[in-house]
XYZ file of C-alpha atoms in Angstrom:
659
model
C -2.018 -33.578 -18.983
C -4.253 -30.620 -19.709
C -7.310 -32.330 -18.271
C -6.372 -31.696 -14.690
C -5.301 -28.074 -15.405
C -8.979 -27.386 -16.330
C -10.115 -28.360 -12.797
C -8.172 -25.489 -11.184
C -11.172 -23.178 -11.072
C -13.923 -25.734 -10.922
C -12.533 -28.290 -8.387
C -8.792 -27.838 -7.598
C -8.804 -30.893 -5.320
C -9.806 -33.026 -8.316
C -7.212 -31.315 -10.378
C -4.466 -32.101 -7.803
C -5.602 -35.800 -7.696
C -5.451 -36.170 -11.489
C -2.159 -34.218 -11.569
C -0.595 -36.642 -9.097
C -1.764 -39.561 -11.279
C -0.087 -37.900 -14.299
C 3.068 -37.368 -12.219
C 3.154 -41.074 -11.206
C 2.709 -42.174 -14.770
C 5.432 -39.809 -16.057
C 7.795 -40.997 -13.350
C 7.222 -44.716 -14.270
C 7.905 -43.813 -17.891
C 11.003 -41.796 -16.865
C 9.565 -38.987 -19.014
C 11.160 -35.850 -17.539
C 9.129 -33.348 -19.558
C 5.868 -35.009 -18.415
C 7.025 -34.910 -14.816
C 7.699 -31.172 -15.096
C 4.298 -30.555 -16.786
C 2.537 -32.493 -13.975
C 4.341 -30.511 -11.312
C 3.363 -27.283 -13.054
C -0.291 -28.299 -13.297
C -0.472 -29.371 -9.634
C 1.012 -25.967 -8.746
C -1.716 -24.151 -10.678
C -4.385 -26.026 -8.721
C -2.706 -25.136 -5.395
C -2.569 -21.468 -6.518
C -6.416 -21.563 -6.811
C -6.573 -23.008 -3.301
C -4.356 -20.103 -2.133
C -1.914 -22.732 -0.797
C 1.157 -20.856 -1.816
C 3.711 -23.012 0.082
C 2.652 -26.127 -1.907
C 2.353 -24.185 -5.165
C 5.857 -22.883 -4.795
C 7.206 -26.401 -4.029
C 5.706 -27.887 -7.178
C 6.736 -24.959 -9.434
C 10.265 -25.165 -7.993
C 10.380 -28.891 -8.720
C 9.226 -28.146 -12.328
C 11.972 -25.595 -12.682
C 14.584 -28.032 -11.436
C 13.453 -30.633 -13.967
C 13.542 -28.130 -16.790
C 17.088 -27.063 -15.832
C 18.253 -30.743 -15.713
C 16.925 -31.266 -19.266
C 18.150 -27.873 -20.541
C 14.660 -27.027 -21.721
C 14.861 -23.196 -21.833
C 11.145 -22.818 -22.816
C 10.155 -24.625 -19.655
C 12.732 -22.843 -17.589
C 11.238 -19.471 -18.659
C 7.664 -20.705 -17.969
C 8.499 -22.219 -14.565
C 10.530 -19.122 -13.482
C 7.468 -16.958 -14.357
C 5.148 -19.308 -12.450
C 7.261 -18.851 -9.310
C 6.910 -15.093 -9.814
C 3.116 -15.679 -9.743
C 3.352 -17.272 -6.288
C 5.361 -14.371 -4.848
C 2.931 -11.801 -6.491
C -0.064 -13.556 -4.931
C 1.678 -13.563 -1.584
C 2.391 -9.795 -1.809
C 6.182 -10.248 -2.095
C 6.358 -7.895 -5.002
C 10.122 -7.349 -4.993
C 10.619 -11.187 -5.307
C 7.924 -11.426 -7.946
C 9.640 -8.873 -10.144
C 12.946 -10.609 -9.649
C 11.488 -13.858 -11.106
C 9.426 -12.139 -13.795
C 12.515 -10.299 -15.110
C 14.521 -13.492 -15.034
C 11.817 -15.246 -17.035
C 11.602 -12.280 -19.440
C 15.354 -12.438 -20.036
C 15.323 -16.110 -20.784
C 12.397 -15.824 -23.095
C 14.191 -13.007 -24.953
C 17.286 -15.224 -25.342
C 15.222 -17.913 -27.095
C 12.988 -15.397 -28.839
C 9.863 -16.945 -27.322
C 7.554 -14.028 -28.137
C 4.571 -15.614 -26.294
C 6.535 -15.988 -22.990
C 7.857 -12.466 -23.459
C 4.278 -11.196 -23.727
C 3.119 -13.240 -20.679
C 5.902 -12.008 -18.413
C 5.654 -8.440 -19.695
C 1.953 -8.532 -18.715
C 2.786 -10.085 -15.361
C 5.299 -7.318 -14.599
C 2.509 -4.893 -15.328
C 0.327 -6.721 -12.785
C 2.984 -6.330 -10.096
C 3.373 -2.617 -10.751
C -0.358 -2.338 -10.609
C -0.368 -4.053 -7.212
C 2.328 -1.520 -6.091
C 0.012 1.301 -7.357
C 2.717 2.387 -9.811
C 0.087 2.897 -12.469
C 2.255 4.720 -15.079
C 4.772 1.942 -15.157
C 2.006 -0.741 -15.079
C 0.379 0.837 -18.131
C 3.831 0.976 -19.855
C 4.190 -2.773 -19.521
C 0.535 -3.565 -20.289
C 0.751 -1.567 -23.558
C 3.990 -3.402 -24.462
C 2.242 -6.731 -23.801
C -0.827 -5.601 -25.785
C 1.368 -4.840 -28.828
C 3.099 -8.218 -28.622
C -0.250 -10.003 -28.247
C -1.667 -8.162 -31.201
C 1.404 -9.187 -33.356
C 0.911 -12.776 -32.240
C -2.875 -12.628 -32.864
C -3.485 -13.798 -29.284
C -7.051 -12.471 -28.831
C -7.416 -14.275 -25.515
C -4.355 -12.461 -24.085
C -5.487 -9.166 -25.705
C -8.831 -9.334 -23.851
C -6.980 -10.105 -20.579
C -4.622 -7.147 -20.926
C -7.453 -4.781 -21.883
C -9.202 -5.950 -18.716
C -6.054 -5.202 -16.627
C -5.754 -1.729 -18.166
C -9.418 -1.209 -17.217
C -8.649 -2.138 -13.624
C -5.927 0.541 -13.462
C -8.306 3.201 -14.695
C -10.878 1.964 -12.181
C -8.317 2.266 -9.381
C -7.521 5.776 -10.518
C -11.179 6.649 -10.293
C -11.555 7.083 -14.068
C -14.594 4.792 -14.370
C -15.619 5.849 -17.988
C -12.082 4.981 -19.156
C -12.185 1.728 -17.169
C -15.487 0.730 -18.779
C -14.075 1.508 -22.202
C -11.381 -1.106 -21.799
C -13.651 -3.593 -20.030
C -16.043 -3.516 -22.961
C -13.176 -3.959 -25.433
C -12.248 -7.087 -23.469
C -15.867 -8.229 -23.345
C -16.241 -7.918 -27.114
C -13.228 -10.062 -27.798
C -14.210 -12.712 -25.220
C -17.654 -12.992 -26.741
C -16.136 -13.370 -30.284
C -13.904 -16.151 -28.881
C -16.768 -17.797 -26.939
C -14.530 -17.578 -23.803
C -17.121 -18.055 -21.128
C -14.539 -17.728 -18.326
C -13.284 -14.436 -19.744
C -16.855 -13.154 -20.302
C -17.727 -13.979 -16.713
C -14.588 -12.214 -15.338
C -14.912 -9.031 -17.307
C -18.655 -8.886 -16.713
C -17.848 -9.038 -13.001
C -15.393 -6.197 -13.444
C -18.002 -4.099 -15.340
C -20.446 -4.646 -12.491
C -17.876 -3.507 -9.941
C -17.065 -0.336 -11.942
C -20.807 0.553 -11.964
C -20.919 -0.139 -8.281
C -18.073 2.409 -7.707
C -20.160 4.913 -9.757
C -23.078 4.092 -7.446
C -25.085 2.965 -10.463
C -26.427 0.041 -8.435
C -29.137 -1.213 -10.849
C -26.629 -1.541 -13.687
C -23.968 -2.925 -11.318
C -26.411 -5.656 -10.090
C -27.409 -6.388 -13.747
C -23.885 -7.176 -14.772
C -22.944 -8.998 -11.550
C -25.969 -11.287 -11.901
C -24.955 -11.978 -15.548
C -21.452 -12.910 -14.240
C -23.031 -15.094 -11.678
C -25.203 -16.953 -14.178
C -22.208 -17.567 -16.475
C -20.127 -18.919 -13.538
C -22.969 -21.202 -12.490
C -23.421 -22.508 -16.052
C -19.714 -23.474 -16.248
C -19.723 -24.964 -12.780
C -16.950 -22.561 -11.763
C -17.232 -22.551 -7.938
C -14.490 -19.990 -7.599
C -16.259 -17.611 -9.954
C -19.632 -18.189 -8.260
C -18.033 -17.403 -4.862
C -16.148 -14.330 -6.070
C -19.144 -12.728 -7.789
C -21.408 -13.539 -4.838
C -18.972 -11.765 -2.575
C -18.934 -8.737 -4.929
C -22.731 -8.628 -4.846
C -22.526 -8.187 -1.107
C -20.660 -4.974 -1.605
C -23.670 -3.439 -3.488
C -25.943 -4.314 -0.570
C -23.444 -2.924 1.934
C -23.095 0.328 0.013
C -26.885 0.646 0.142
C -26.805 -0.175 3.849
C -28.913 -3.287 3.262
C -26.913 -5.328 5.770
C -29.228 -8.358 5.836
C -28.559 -9.114 2.143
C -24.859 -8.013 2.433
C -24.280 -10.540 5.217
C -26.275 -13.241 3.429
C -24.272 -12.804 0.225
C -20.960 -12.937 2.091
C -22.030 -16.042 3.947
C -22.945 -17.772 0.696
C -19.573 -16.833 -0.736
C -17.779 -18.031 2.396
C -19.521 -21.397 2.174
C -18.428 -21.823 -1.449
C -14.792 -20.818 -0.750
C -14.793 -23.358 2.113
C -15.971 -26.126 -0.259
C -13.071 -25.470 -2.689
C -10.615 -24.809 0.179
C -9.638 -21.277 -0.997
C -8.286 -19.683 2.212
C -8.000 -16.189 0.796
C -11.661 -16.167 -0.306
C -12.680 -17.594 3.081
C -10.591 -14.957 4.958
C -11.919 -11.979 2.864
C -15.521 -12.949 3.412
C -15.124 -13.627 7.077
C -13.643 -10.139 7.385
C -16.454 -8.653 5.230
C -19.115 -10.151 7.522
C -17.189 -8.652 10.559
C -17.116 -5.275 8.823
C -20.914 -5.536 8.130
C -21.620 -6.179 11.795
C -19.521 -3.170 12.831
C -21.277 -0.958 10.202
C -24.686 -2.058 11.673
C -23.519 -0.909 15.111
C -22.239 2.407 13.739
C -25.241 3.059 11.522
C -27.784 1.956 14.150
C -26.511 4.815 16.292
C -27.108 7.123 13.370
C -30.484 5.518 12.508
C -29.362 4.660 8.954
C -28.933 0.832 9.115
C -31.401 -1.394 7.160
C -31.496 -4.661 9.040
C -34.504 -6.939 8.758
C -35.595 -8.710 11.872
C -36.287 -12.466 12.036
C -39.999 -11.802 12.090
C -39.963 -9.565 8.990
C -37.866 -12.139 7.131
C -40.160 -15.009 7.955
C -43.186 -13.053 6.803
C -41.439 -12.344 3.458
C -40.638 -15.997 3.016
C -36.904 -15.305 2.948
C -34.698 -17.753 4.943
C -31.180 -16.423 5.521
C -28.177 -18.719 6.068
C -27.885 -17.279 9.612
C -29.762 -14.732 11.591
C -28.002 -11.341 12.202
C -27.244 -10.936 15.930
C -29.485 -8.507 17.788
C -28.045 -5.725 19.987
C -24.697 -3.899 20.116
C -22.870 -6.417 22.353
C -23.904 -9.497 20.284
C -23.043 -7.744 17.038
C -19.595 -6.715 18.216
C -18.866 -10.187 19.623
C -19.842 -11.735 16.296
C -17.753 -9.074 14.376
C -14.685 -9.862 16.482
C -15.175 -13.632 16.080
C -15.439 -13.348 12.320
C -12.486 -10.966 11.973
C -10.247 -13.089 14.198
C -11.098 -16.228 12.241
C -10.263 -14.336 9.049
C -7.045 -13.042 10.547
C -5.832 -16.575 11.295
C -6.317 -17.541 7.687
C -4.716 -14.414 6.340
C -1.624 -15.043 8.473
C -1.457 -18.606 7.144
C -1.391 -17.379 3.526
C 0.815 -14.410 4.405
C -1.360 -11.633 2.930
C -0.075 -8.406 4.559
C -2.419 -5.953 2.890
C -5.434 -7.896 3.986
C -4.017 -8.474 7.457
C -3.531 -4.735 7.925
C -7.189 -4.089 6.935
C -8.300 -6.730 9.396
C -6.293 -5.165 12.202
C -8.001 -1.806 11.420
C -11.484 -3.501 11.658
C -10.559 -5.139 14.975
C -9.362 -1.750 16.196
C -12.682 -0.278 15.343
C -14.677 -3.188 16.883
C -12.805 -2.996 20.249
C -13.098 0.823 20.314
C -16.947 0.463 19.913
C -16.876 -2.201 22.588
C -14.991 0.139 24.938
C -12.003 -2.154 25.226
C -9.424 0.549 24.394
C -6.444 -1.586 25.513
C -7.189 -4.206 22.848
C -8.011 -1.491 20.313
C -4.599 0.071 20.792
C -2.870 -3.316 20.430
C -4.540 -3.781 17.034
C -3.807 -0.192 16.098
C -0.139 -0.637 16.783
C -0.131 -3.880 14.769
C -1.830 -2.096 11.876
C 0.726 0.701 11.923
C 3.625 -1.744 11.856
C 2.306 -3.499 8.815
C 1.415 -0.196 7.100
C 5.013 0.971 7.482
C 6.318 -2.334 6.188
C 4.018 -2.209 3.198
C 5.000 1.403 2.445
C 8.653 0.416 2.478
C 8.141 -2.695 0.307
C 6.220 -0.656 -2.246
C 9.291 1.385 -2.805
C 11.916 -1.359 -2.825
C 11.565 -2.272 -6.492
C 11.683 1.381 -7.432
C 14.768 1.953 -5.332
C 16.463 -1.062 -6.843
C 15.785 0.339 -10.318
C 17.159 3.728 -9.315
C 20.302 2.055 -7.938
C 20.818 0.215 -11.183
C 20.346 3.416 -13.108
C 22.889 5.186 -10.845
C 25.304 2.276 -11.459
C 24.922 2.677 -15.195
C 25.573 6.409 -14.972
C 28.600 5.812 -12.737
C 30.009 3.254 -15.244
C 29.510 5.729 -18.023
C 31.293 8.489 -16.104
C 34.124 6.174 -15.227
C 34.630 5.204 -18.905
C 34.511 8.869 -19.887
C 37.129 9.634 -17.159
C 39.405 6.932 -18.353
C 39.112 8.173 -21.909
C 39.810 11.713 -20.854
C 42.890 10.623 -18.827
C 44.282 8.809 -21.941
C 43.725 11.955 -24.057
C 45.419 14.155 -21.391
C 48.466 11.791 -21.277
C 48.774 11.904 -25.113
C 48.445 15.755 -25.100
C 51.024 16.021 -22.317
C 53.810 14.601 -24.566
C 53.036 17.034 -27.355
C 52.982 20.091 -25.135
C 56.094 19.847 -22.898
C 57.967 22.371 -25.035
C 55.378 25.011 -24.080
C 56.096 24.554 -20.354
C 57.594 28.063 -19.832
C 54.531 29.786 -21.335
C 52.338 27.180 -19.621
C 53.839 27.995 -16.209
C 53.009 31.686 -16.592
C 49.502 30.824 -17.754
C 49.082 28.475 -14.828
C 50.219 31.098 -12.367
C 47.704 33.580 -13.667
C 45.034 30.925 -13.710
C 45.853 29.905 -10.076
C 45.348 33.467 -8.857
C 42.048 33.753 -10.760
C 40.847 30.397 -9.500
C 41.837 31.166 -5.926
C 39.830 34.355 -5.985
C 36.884 32.659 -7.599
C 37.007 29.650 -5.285
C 37.016 31.877 -2.188
C 33.736 33.357 -3.474
C 32.359 29.878 -4.286
C 33.318 28.657 -0.822
C 31.411 31.564 0.701
C 28.384 30.699 -1.382
C 28.663 26.995 -0.460
C 29.017 27.885 3.209
C 25.815 29.914 3.080
C 24.100 26.959 1.394
C 25.369 24.489 4.034
C 24.316 26.857 6.826
C 20.877 27.136 5.281
C 20.646 23.331 4.929
C 21.728 22.881 8.502
C 18.967 25.181 9.712
C 16.377 23.145 7.721
C 17.502 20.106 9.801
C 18.232 21.635 13.247
C 16.836 24.462 15.423
C 18.963 27.581 15.022
C 20.398 27.474 18.560
C 21.369 23.790 18.181
C 22.879 24.383 14.725
C 25.022 27.199 16.139
C 26.207 25.001 18.968
C 27.139 22.211 16.568
C 29.102 24.522 14.255
C 30.962 26.120 17.152
C 31.783 23.053 19.275
C 31.290 20.120 16.862
C 28.735 18.627 19.293
C 25.367 19.659 20.739
C 24.387 18.494 24.259
C 21.024 16.887 24.983
C 18.739 19.091 27.141
C 15.777 18.561 29.373
C 12.761 20.836 28.826
C 10.078 20.952 31.532
C 7.212 22.659 29.636
C 6.538 21.820 26.025
C 3.565 20.743 23.969
C 3.861 17.820 21.464
C 1.733 17.582 18.301
C 1.193 14.168 16.645
C -0.810 13.797 13.407
C -1.630 10.640 11.318
C -3.573 10.084 8.095
C -6.594 7.809 8.482
C -6.908 4.767 6.118
C -3.523 5.691 4.583
C -2.930 2.276 3.066
C -6.363 2.013 1.444
C -6.179 5.517 0.026
C -2.628 5.185 -1.247
C -3.539 1.917 -3.052
C -5.443 4.128 -5.570
C -2.434 6.385 -6.172
C 0.759 5.996 -8.186
C 4.018 6.124 -6.118
C 4.861 9.522 -7.593
C 1.301 10.756 -6.947
C 1.503 9.530 -3.353
C 4.862 11.225 -2.726
C 3.581 14.457 -4.402
C 0.469 14.465 -2.128
C 2.523 13.785 1.038
C 4.913 16.473 0.069
C 2.104 18.967 -0.500
C 0.451 18.188 2.836
C 3.682 18.172 4.857
C 4.849 21.391 3.190
C 1.694 23.117 4.331
C 2.112 21.621 7.836
C 5.664 22.997 7.883
C 4.369 26.471 6.923
C 1.693 26.375 9.687
C 4.040 25.090 12.407
C 6.690 27.663 11.496
C 4.068 30.383 11.781
C 3.310 29.349 15.380
C 6.967 28.957 16.477
C 6.693 25.169 16.549
C 9.713 22.895 15.836
C 9.065 20.082 13.314
C 10.862 17.006 14.570
C 10.222 14.418 11.782
C 7.814 12.570 9.643
C 7.387 8.850 10.150
C 5.750 7.363 7.099
C 2.449 9.298 7.098
C 2.757 10.654 10.620
C 3.994 14.130 11.565
C 5.675 15.020 14.851
C 6.333 18.520 16.080
C 6.875 20.338 19.439
C 6.476 23.897 20.858
C 8.464 25.306 23.721
C 11.972 24.391 22.712
C 14.871 24.976 22.229
C 13.806 28.462 23.507
C 11.007 28.027 26.122
C 7.913 30.293 25.944
C 4.612 30.159 27.892
C 2.128 30.031 24.953
C 3.401 26.590 23.681
C 0.103 24.756 24.298
C -2.041 27.597 22.829
C 0.229 27.789 19.691
C 0.003 24.069 19.086
C -3.740 24.001 19.265
C -3.964 26.964 16.871
C -1.687 25.111 14.444
C -3.746 21.847 14.849
C -6.908 23.719 13.978
C -5.389 25.146 10.847
C -3.923 21.800 9.841
C -7.262 20.070 10.322
C -9.084 22.848 8.354
C -6.554 22.540 5.535
C -6.974 18.758 5.236
C -10.814 19.017 5.382
C -10.770 21.595 2.577
C -8.421 19.355 0.565
C -10.678 16.319 1.120
C -13.670 18.305 -0.183
C -11.739 19.201 -3.379
C -9.857 15.895 -4.032
C -11.959 13.219 -2.350
C -10.085 9.855 -2.307
C -7.035 11.393 -3.853
C -5.953 12.795 -0.471
C -6.312 11.813 3.207
C -8.410 12.450 6.317
C -6.391 13.274 9.384
C -6.573 12.731 13.156
C -4.522 14.812 15.657
C -3.285 14.221 19.213
C -1.712 16.771 21.619
C -0.110 16.476 25.037
C 1.926 18.807 27.204
C 4.794 17.929 29.583
C 8.540 17.473 29.752
C 10.892 16.040 27.165
C 14.580 15.458 26.535
C 15.842 16.808 23.166
C 19.126 16.344 21.327
C 20.967 15.106 18.271
C 21.122 11.398 17.476
C 23.634 9.765 15.116
C 26.867 10.918 13.552
C 25.864 10.361 9.925
C 22.548 11.723 8.702
C 22.096 13.037 12.266
C 18.646 14.243 13.348
C 17.197 16.340 16.181
C 14.745 14.258 18.148
C 12.751 14.237 21.369
C 12.118 11.555 23.959
C 10.020 11.018 27.018
C 6.649 9.976 28.342
C 5.169 13.189 26.866
C 5.867 12.003 23.364
C 4.301 8.585 24.014
C 1.219 10.155 25.522
C 0.864 12.542 22.549
C 0.948 9.485 20.301
C -1.822 7.763 22.444
C -3.897 10.984 22.053
C -3.583 10.728 18.315
C -4.484 7.008 18.354
C -7.567 7.622 20.417
C -8.685 10.537 18.139
C -11.029 10.232 15.128
C -10.885 11.476 11.569
C -11.102 15.278 11.498
C -10.790 15.511 15.304
C -8.124 17.140 17.617
C -7.817 15.040 20.760
C -5.966 16.623 23.732
C -4.944 15.499 27.191
C -6.017 16.878 30.546
C -2.609 18.579 30.929
C -2.958 20.421 27.714
C -6.585 21.286 28.413
C -5.623 22.962 31.692
C -3.060 25.136 29.875
C -5.450 26.472 27.118
C -9.008 25.979 28.433
C -9.655 29.695 28.682
C -8.782 30.189 25.000
C -10.702 27.397 23.309
C -13.998 25.490 23.575
C -13.465 21.782 24.267
C -15.684 18.725 24.583
C -14.957 16.395 27.524
C -14.770 12.749 26.362
C -14.405 11.140 29.752
C -11.699 8.725 30.884
C -10.389 6.477 28.102
C -7.822 3.758 28.463
C -4.606 4.326 26.566
C -2.156 1.517 25.920
C 0.493 1.407 28.633
C -0.990 4.573 30.257
C -4.164 3.440 31.975
C -7.232 5.639 32.029
C -6.628 9.175 30.775
C -8.982 12.139 30.594
C -9.382 13.301 27.036
C -11.001 16.331 25.305
C -11.865 17.171 21.631
C -11.132 20.728 20.629
C -14.400 22.094 19.199
């Protein structure tokens, strides 16, 4: 039965064929356990083909058989395997659900190995969610269990995972420390697959440090090991990683060639994720050539130069901007189709961003905006999903606290009841004491009510403009109003998903809080009303609820300060914070309160939509304003006319960058 499991990395199609033969034989023998094992092994091979639908079907069948036979060991294993499918699909909430189920079952039967496996897998999910403290907590638990079991193979794997966390946090020396621990163990075990995997990780860590000679040294070692073992998946993965070195060095000829070689190998083994990633990488390389050619930094060898050197690439790189962008879009769209098939939202969002950039460079702003909107939708969904598991845990914790309080209250009630019987004879004295206490409490409570009223008033002013808050307190309602002349500010962080992937959830929230707190201070300084934050976007407006003529000027001043603040922060923190783009438009809006619970002050109208389009057509570090805003403040600021640019649903609009 183990023979076809070994094909999963080398040739999963062969593994599936042999697994089905095993399944047929076990069925003829009516050997339930064998049928379950065959289903599991076939599922493993489908995982390596990134065919998650079929993998899930076989793992589910294996679980069903295990439950029928009452084999708790197999139930725990199959439940954990289903978690693997959901993790690989990016459904982390579902993955954690199955991993914790598997962990519970393994605990009931004291299966220490299965406990260690699922503990490590839970760490992998938290790592994918960028909750690095929690991921490390589970990895170190798994490491301790594996050391007690003497499972050196698993110890090496967990050390490697810990290294990946430190790499993602930008602590490359610490990452290398754990990678080399894993490598030492794998070498002692003679585990060629493990040696190849961790050698690849070491190469990538050196690449991030821009130590390209050492990075290439380790990646080529990993490639040789994969070739010696006939591991096509490993060969393809390492070849794709080598392309990143060439891309970082702007050697696009070799970058594209490496990605094409990787693509061909992934096609041979039918791994859709690998195919999609390398198609998108090729598209990114073509876009980078266009951008860097404009800056005279691209290194692209011509067909003549290549033929003179004796090098024959798999395919010639297109010549000219139009051909490069057409090829980029073709590769990205092909990759997008595959990514949608395997339901990989993180990769899909990155692909949308690349298509947005390609169409912008092509001048097709309508298409660019469509992909920009699609990217934003997925980014918001991913941001929400990343917190679902954490929210669920907080809810469970709150439930535990509530249960404890309820138990304490019941105990207290019983004690009070018992005490009441003992003290009825003291009622006369008690009544006097109560009367005095009542007077004291009444006086004190009046003071407390006054304090609480001030707190609630302060809280209300944090949510609503002062005029609106006053109207709400006086009448219980606040009417919506139309404002003819306001200026709307819209900001958005660039590459938010990619940057936040290297941060823990708490680190991400802390950084967003720090940035938005500063934005609040700046907008307050210029008499601008903050409306809301939407994920990583910030919306504010000047000129309401009390109109004033300098609304456009004030918003531009605030935008300049916000941009300068973020640029200074980027210089200090690098990839631990975000770059920003800003859009501004002036016009009319309707403003009012929405909702009756958790109500909010909001604005509506075409002006808000146009401000959003200004932001979407801006670039990192730039402030993009409309013609209307420009006319209101052109005598106060220097601006660069960008020409007429198409905005989604708006047609061609004149736009300016504030210098």
